[in-house]
Amino acid sequence: MNAGPVPAAVAARPLQSAMSERTRRLLHDPILPLLLRMAWPNILIMLAQASTGLIETWWVSHLGTAALAGMALVFPPLMLTQMISAGAMGGGISSAIARALGGGRQDEADALVLHAVIVNLAIGLAVSAVFLLWGRPIFALLGGEGAALDAAVTYANVVFAGNALLWLLNGLASVIRGTGNMLVPALVICAGVVVLVPLSPVLIFGLGPLPGLGIAGGGVALVLFYAGGTAVLGWYILSGRNLARFRWVAPRWALFRAILRVGAVGAVTSLQTNVTIALLTALTAGAAGTAAVAGFGTAVRLEYLLVPLVFGLGAPVVALVGTNVGAGQDARALRIALTAGAIAFAMTESIGLAAALWPEAWLALFSAEPDMLAAGSAYLRTVGPVYGFFGLGLVLYFASQGAGQLLWPLGIGFLRLAIAAGGGWLALTATGSLDWLFAAAAAALVTYGTTLGLAVRSGVWFRGLR
């Protein structure tokens, strides 16, 4: 007798006999302990990777305010490439592999490794070309001029020359994270940071017969970090130790699409965040000059530090949600997302409140210039108290990657951009005060987290998914 269509969750059960023990744990272990167990090494890796920029900033700050402002100009596009390669396209890679493994499709997961390498290498080379050819006019549009603009171009020419290595590093790490393995990328990148800590000042200031390269030395150290990490992660996958193994296969559009339909939309979302910061940087520069840009840029570095912190939690969420959606366990996928959202809110709100109460504890690490401290403190006192909403929205964006449903995060990201940049411009034009510009940025973060949280909680992922 025909009993009707078989539910997706039931149909997936026979496939589980062919799954690895790691995949079974993603589908059945208690959510909170599993999430925390997977997140801690990834949070470590993201903090370590983010610290590379902070290490460089601290050393470059000894070269003067112009050099610090130059790095502030480069930081938004550099973070954009890191966020897209690790969080957007990397999320697409991890999501595709997780959903393939969750559905018991090992051959597909293996084939996705080659496709991930092709996608990330091609995009990395294209980004390099853009900034090597048009870096100076781009940074001038962001408000750079004089010595600050020269410093920005010098630093950018080095880091973007090695940009393809950054994309390969994050692509390979995403392949491994898509299997639920967060520890190996964490160990590799943390080891690289240990090497970078002494290498960066040596290349910036010189040591013995080795001449100092100035701000360019920081860029050289960063590129060497990318190269070493790429080599080790590539070896790990090629050795067959990873659950998704590298295989030479004929490229197929269906597999590129599996990555790009999440990664490309995620790239637009990452672009929204960085365009928002870039426009706020330009508005600050036009209203208050180089010292204020240095202060704003240094304050925003703390906000950017929240991105890898939340990504440390978000990457396992991509794997967990993707694997459960692939296996038809939608209710469990939603519980994972909301649990992660609560954790992210608590983490980022704690950091934001501390920054609002003691802003100079952060800013004074980089400069004691009064105008720099004033602008940076004003930003952190206004925006810091709402960082929790940024963390909530960001982790739900990663969860949406795992589900393969990014329409809502994309639309809400445009709303945030409009409130922060458009509302900020109107407020600055009307008042001439940076305080109102920063208030618009705070309102945008509250809207972003609240609206996306309500949308995900209502079940928008699963309308028409099955």
XYZ file of N, CA and C in Angstrom, residues 320-466:
441
model
N 27.382 22.546 11.837
C 26.287 21.898 12.561
C 24.945 22.100 11.864
N 24.629 23.348 11.518
C 23.360 23.617 10.845
C 23.324 22.944 9.478
N 24.423 23.048 8.713
C 24.460 22.437 7.394
C 24.279 20.931 7.445
N 24.962 20.266 8.382
C 24.847 18.812 8.499
C 23.431 18.403 8.883
N 22.813 19.127 9.821
C 21.464 18.784 10.251
C 20.420 19.097 9.196
N 20.584 20.204 8.473
C 19.667 20.490 7.371
C 19.814 19.428 6.279
N 21.066 19.030 5.992
C 21.292 17.984 5.000
C 20.633 16.670 5.377
N 20.550 16.393 6.690
C 19.921 15.166 7.172
C 18.429 15.329 7.426
N 17.864 16.509 7.173
C 16.437 16.727 7.346
C 16.016 17.061 8.768
N 16.969 17.400 9.637
C 16.659 17.685 11.039
C 16.536 19.199 11.241
N 15.468 19.784 10.701
C 15.308 21.231 10.685
C 15.139 21.821 12.081
N 14.348 21.183 12.919
C 14.104 21.727 14.260
C 15.393 21.784 15.063
N 16.211 20.763 14.954
C 17.498 20.758 15.659
C 18.414 21.848 15.102
N 18.398 22.053 13.781
C 19.213 23.104 13.168
C 18.823 24.474 13.726
N 17.532 24.732 13.889
C 17.069 26.017 14.417
C 17.477 26.179 15.880
N 17.386 25.116 16.671
C 17.815 25.199 18.075
C 19.305 25.497 18.181
N 20.088 24.925 17.301
C 21.531 25.199 17.281
C 21.769 26.691 17.017
N 21.068 27.242 16.037
C 21.253 28.652 15.674
C 20.890 29.575 16.828
N 19.763 29.331 17.465
C 19.319 30.216 18.541
C 20.203 30.083 19.783
N 20.692 28.891 20.054
C 21.624 28.712 21.169
C 22.912 29.473 20.909
N 23.425 29.359 19.694
C 24.640 30.093 19.337
C 24.413 31.592 19.390
N 23.220 32.049 18.993
C 22.913 33.475 19.045
C 22.978 34.019 20.454
N 22.451 33.262 21.417
C 22.491 33.704 22.816
C 23.928 33.788 23.322
N 24.759 32.808 22.957
C 26.166 32.823 23.376
C 26.892 34.014 22.763
N 26.660 34.258 21.466
C 27.334 35.362 20.778
C 26.938 36.704 21.375
N 25.655 36.872 21.685
C 25.202 38.125 22.291
C 25.925 38.366 23.614
N 26.004 37.340 24.442
C 26.644 37.497 25.752
C 28.127 37.853 25.606
N 28.822 37.197 24.697
C 30.255 37.454 24.522
C 30.512 38.876 24.048
N 29.837 39.263 22.981
C 30.131 40.564 22.374
C 29.601 41.723 23.208
N 28.487 41.518 23.903
C 27.960 42.582 24.756
C 28.902 42.839 25.925
N 29.515 41.798 26.468
C 30.474 41.977 27.557
C 31.662 42.811 27.107
N 32.152 42.508 25.923
C 33.292 43.268 25.390
C 32.888 44.714 25.117
N 31.708 44.901 24.544
C 31.254 46.254 24.227
C 31.066 47.111 25.455
N 30.496 46.545 26.524
C 30.310 47.321 27.756
C 31.649 47.697 28.365
N 32.599 46.771 28.346
C 33.926 47.082 28.879
C 34.591 48.191 28.067
N 34.444 48.136 26.734
C 35.035 49.173 25.880
C 34.383 50.522 26.121
N 33.067 50.541 26.364
C 32.374 51.803 26.617
C 32.787 52.416 27.953
N 33.023 51.584 28.942
C 33.409 52.084 30.265
C 34.863 52.539 30.308
N 35.736 51.823 29.610
C 37.175 52.132 29.670
C 37.762 52.177 28.251
N 37.326 53.119 27.427
C 37.793 53.138 26.031
C 39.292 53.368 25.882
N 39.873 54.193 26.765
C 41.286 54.510 26.600
C 42.180 53.328 26.950
N 41.649 52.344 27.662
C 42.436 51.142 27.926
C 42.793 50.438 26.622
N 41.920 50.561 25.634
C 42.190 49.998 24.314
C 42.954 50.977 23.435
N 42.480 52.200 23.356
C 43.037 53.167 22.420
C 44.472 53.540 22.755
N 44.769 53.668 24.047
C 46.109 54.106 24.456
C 47.176 53.067 24.160
N 46.775 51.855 23.803
C 47.765 50.865 23.388
C 48.455 51.273 22.092
N 47.784 52.152 21.330
C 48.276 52.475 19.995
C 48.756 53.914 19.853
N 48.219 54.832 20.652
C 48.632 56.237 20.549
C 48.123 57.014 21.754
N 48.859 58.090 22.095
C 48.425 58.987 23.166
C 48.027 60.357 22.620
N 47.873 60.470 21.304
C 47.529 61.744 20.677
C 46.119 62.149 21.110
N 45.913 63.347 21.655
C 44.622 63.719 22.261
C 43.434 63.637 21.318
N 43.556 64.146 20.085
C 42.430 64.106 19.162
C 42.086 62.675 18.755
N 43.103 61.854 18.631
C 42.880 60.438 18.322
C 42.095 59.775 19.444
N 42.514 60.014 20.700
C 41.840 59.418 21.851
C 40.404 59.930 21.983
N 40.189 61.195 21.687
C 38.850 61.778 21.823
C 37.871 61.145 20.826
N 38.286 61.031 19.570
C 37.398 60.459 18.553
C 37.127 58.987 18.822
N 38.189 58.246 19.154
C 38.012 56.826 19.426
C 37.144 56.577 20.652
N 37.335 57.369 21.702
C 36.527 57.212 22.923
C 35.060 57.517 22.653
N 34.794 58.570 21.877
C 33.406 58.921 21.554
C 32.713 57.774 20.830
N 33.422 57.140 19.914
C 32.832 56.026 19.174
C 32.526 54.846 20.104
N 33.492 54.451 20.928
C 33.301 53.276 21.785
C 32.237 53.518 22.845
N 32.141 54.730 23.366
C 31.110 55.011 24.379
C 29.705 54.954 23.781
N 29.601 55.263 22.504
C 28.283 55.268 21.864
C 27.910 53.899 21.311
N 28.833 53.248 20.639
C 28.534 52.014 19.915
C 28.809 50.767 20.753
N 29.790 50.825 21.643
C 30.139 49.666 22.456
C 28.964 49.024 23.173
N 28.060 49.801 23.803
C 26.956 49.184 24.541
C 25.974 48.368 23.691
N 26.053 48.448 22.370
C 25.140 47.660 21.532
C 25.885 46.590 20.723
N 27.129 46.297 21.089
C 27.886 45.279 20.372
C 27.209 43.907 20.432
N 26.416 43.653 21.483
C 25.739 42.369 21.583
C 24.820 42.096 20.404
N 24.162 43.133 19.889
C 23.276 42.972 18.737
C 24.069 42.647 17.474
N 25.275 43.207 17.381
C 26.153 42.881 16.258
C 26.531 41.408 16.315
N 26.909 40.921 17.512
C 27.269 39.519 17.661
C 26.103 38.591 17.355
N 24.904 38.943 17.809
C 23.716 38.134 17.546
C 23.452 38.035 16.049
N 23.432 39.181 15.371
C 23.159 39.164 13.938
C 24.209 38.410 13.155
N 25.470 38.552 13.571
C 26.557 37.926 12.824
C 26.505 36.409 12.938
N 26.249 35.878 14.140
C 26.219 34.420 14.272
C 25.001 33.836 13.558
N 23.892 34.576 13.503
C 22.733 34.097 12.758
C 22.960 34.165 11.250
N 23.814 35.077 10.825
C 24.240 35.079 9.418
C 25.006 33.798 9.101
N 25.926 33.399 9.981
C 26.663 32.159 9.755
C 25.728 30.953 9.779
N 24.771 30.951 10.709
C 23.797 29.862 10.760
C 22.990 29.804 9.462
N 22.649 30.966 8.914
C 21.913 31.013 7.651
C 22.751 30.463 6.509
N 24.067 30.654 6.579
C 24.944 30.022 5.586
C 24.812 28.511 5.640
N 24.844 27.957 6.859
C 24.723 26.521 7.000
C 23.420 26.004 6.420
N 22.334 26.757 6.600
C 21.035 26.368 6.050
C 20.937 26.633 4.554
N 21.896 27.395 4.011
C 21.834 27.756 2.595
C 20.761 28.772 2.287
N 20.390 29.597 3.291
C 19.299 30.562 3.139
C 19.788 31.951 3.581
N 20.206 32.765 2.621
C 20.846 34.037 2.964
C 20.060 35.267 2.527
N 18.833 35.092 2.072
C 18.071 36.244 1.591
C 17.803 37.240 2.714
N 17.370 36.761 3.879
C 17.073 37.662 4.984
C 18.322 38.368 5.510
N 19.425 37.669 5.768
C 20.632 38.395 6.194
C 21.070 39.444 5.180
N 20.909 39.136 3.893
C 21.302 40.090 2.858
C 20.439 41.349 2.926
N 19.122 41.183 2.975
C 18.247 42.348 3.027
C 18.434 43.183 4.270
N 18.590 42.520 5.419
C 18.777 43.248 6.676
C 20.133 43.936 6.710
N 21.126 43.353 6.036
C 22.428 44.014 5.935
C 22.340 45.327 5.172
N 21.529 45.363 4.111
C 21.335 46.622 3.388
C 20.631 47.657 4.257
N 19.717 47.189 5.098
C 19.046 48.104 6.016
C 20.046 48.699 7.001
N 20.946 47.877 7.508
C 21.977 48.381 8.422
C 22.850 49.429 7.728
N 23.262 49.135 6.485
C 24.092 50.071 5.735
C 23.381 51.407 5.542
N 22.104 51.357 5.225
C 21.349 52.588 4.992
C 21.249 53.431 6.259
N 21.006 52.763 7.400
C 20.873 53.509 8.652
C 22.204 54.096 9.080
N 23.284 53.306 9.007
C 24.586 53.766 9.487
C 25.173 54.854 8.597
N 25.271 54.569 7.290
C 25.919 55.514 6.380
C 24.974 56.642 5.969
N 23.772 56.284 5.526
C 22.823 57.323 5.113
C 22.342 58.169 6.274
N 21.913 57.503 7.352
C 21.487 58.250 8.535
C 22.619 59.017 9.174
N 23.815 58.403 9.155
C 24.975 59.095 9.712
C 25.336 60.349 8.936
N 25.239 60.268 7.611
C 25.533 61.448 6.785
C 24.524 62.565 7.066
N 23.268 62.192 7.160
C 22.245 63.200 7.454
C 22.482 63.835 8.822
N 22.811 63.007 9.822
C 23.044 63.526 11.171
C 24.268 64.427 11.209
N 25.329 64.018 10.489
C 26.547 64.816 10.471
C 26.326 66.129 9.732
N 25.575 66.083 8.654
C 25.284 67.293 7.893
C 24.458 68.282 8.716
N 23.517 67.727 9.486
C 22.626 68.595 10.255
C 23.293 69.178 11.493
N 24.195 68.414 12.119
C 24.760 68.838 13.407
C 26.243 69.164 13.362
N 26.974 68.567 12.404
C 28.421 68.742 12.366
C 29.131 68.006 13.480
N 28.429 67.135 14.193
C 28.994 66.451 15.358
C 29.231 64.976 15.059
N 30.432 64.480 15.389
C 30.723 63.061 15.246
C 29.849 62.209 16.160
N 29.399 62.764 17.275
C 28.573 62.002 18.218
C 27.313 61.484 17.545
N 26.675 62.303 16.709
C 25.458 61.875 16.037
C 25.746 60.890 14.910
N 26.902 61.022 14.285
C 27.325 60.028 13.300
C 27.459 58.661 13.960
N 28.097 58.636 15.136
C 28.288 57.376 15.847
C 26.964 56.837 16.392
N 26.035 57.717 16.732
C 24.720 57.273 17.197
C 23.975 56.525 16.080
N 24.120 56.999 14.851
C 23.501 56.305 13.727
C 24.105 54.917 13.549
N 25.424 54.806 13.743
C 26.076 53.498 13.650
C 25.534 52.547 14.708
N 25.298 53.050 15.927
C 24.753 52.223 16.999
C 23.329 51.764 16.677
N 22.507 52.681 16.186
C 21.128 52.325 15.833
C 21.099 51.254 14.749
N 22.046 51.315 13.827
C 22.107 50.323 12.750
C 22.399 48.931 13.295
N 23.288 48.828 14.291
C 23.611 47.524 14.866
C 22.421 46.935 15.614
N 21.697 47.763 16.356
C 20.516 47.278 17.076
C 19.482 46.738 16.090
N 19.256 47.468 15.010
C 18.299 47.034 13.992
C 18.738 45.725 13.355
N 20.021 45.609 13.059
C 20.573 44.414 12.410
C 20.332 43.163 13.250
N 20.740 43.186 14.510
C 20.609 42.009 15.356
C 19.175 41.659 15.673
N 18.384 42.653 16.008
C 16.995 42.417 16.401
C 16.167 41.867 15.241
N 16.261 42.490 14.080
C 15.442 42.080 12.945
C 15.809 40.685 12.461
N 17.112 40.391 12.375
C 17.522 39.073 11.913
C 17.157 37.992 12.925
N 17.277 38.316 14.217
C 16.891 37.358 15.241
C 15.421 36.989 15.152
N 14.559 37.963 14.968
C 13.128 37.704 14.851
C 12.808 36.911 13.582
N 13.521 37.206 12.499
C 13.263 36.502 11.242
C 13.638 35.021 11.350
N 14.821 34.747 11.863
C 15.259 33.354 11.986
C 14.352 32.589 12.946
N 14.016 33.227 14.072
C 13.152 32.563 15.058
C 11.785 32.207 14.466
N 11.307 32.982 13.504
C 9.993 32.724 12.905
C 10.014 31.558 11.927
N 11.221 31.050 11.573
C 11.314 29.906 10.668
C 11.426 30.244 9.206
N 11.959 31.428 8.861
C 12.034 31.822 7.447
C 12.931 30.890 6.628
N 13.893 30.215 7.277
C 14.764 29.308 6.525
C 13.988 28.225 5.796
N 12.941 27.711 6.427
C 12.342 26.462 5.991
C 11.087 26.643 5.152
N 10.748 27.878 4.835
C 9.590 28.121 3.980
C 9.957 27.830 2.530
N 9.488 26.716 2.036
C 9.802 26.329 0.659
C 11.118 25.615 0.518
N 11.837 25.325 1.641
C 13.134 24.671 1.527
C 12.970 23.222 1.084
N 11.985 22.544 1.652
C 11.805 21.118 1.360
C 11.002 20.938 0.076
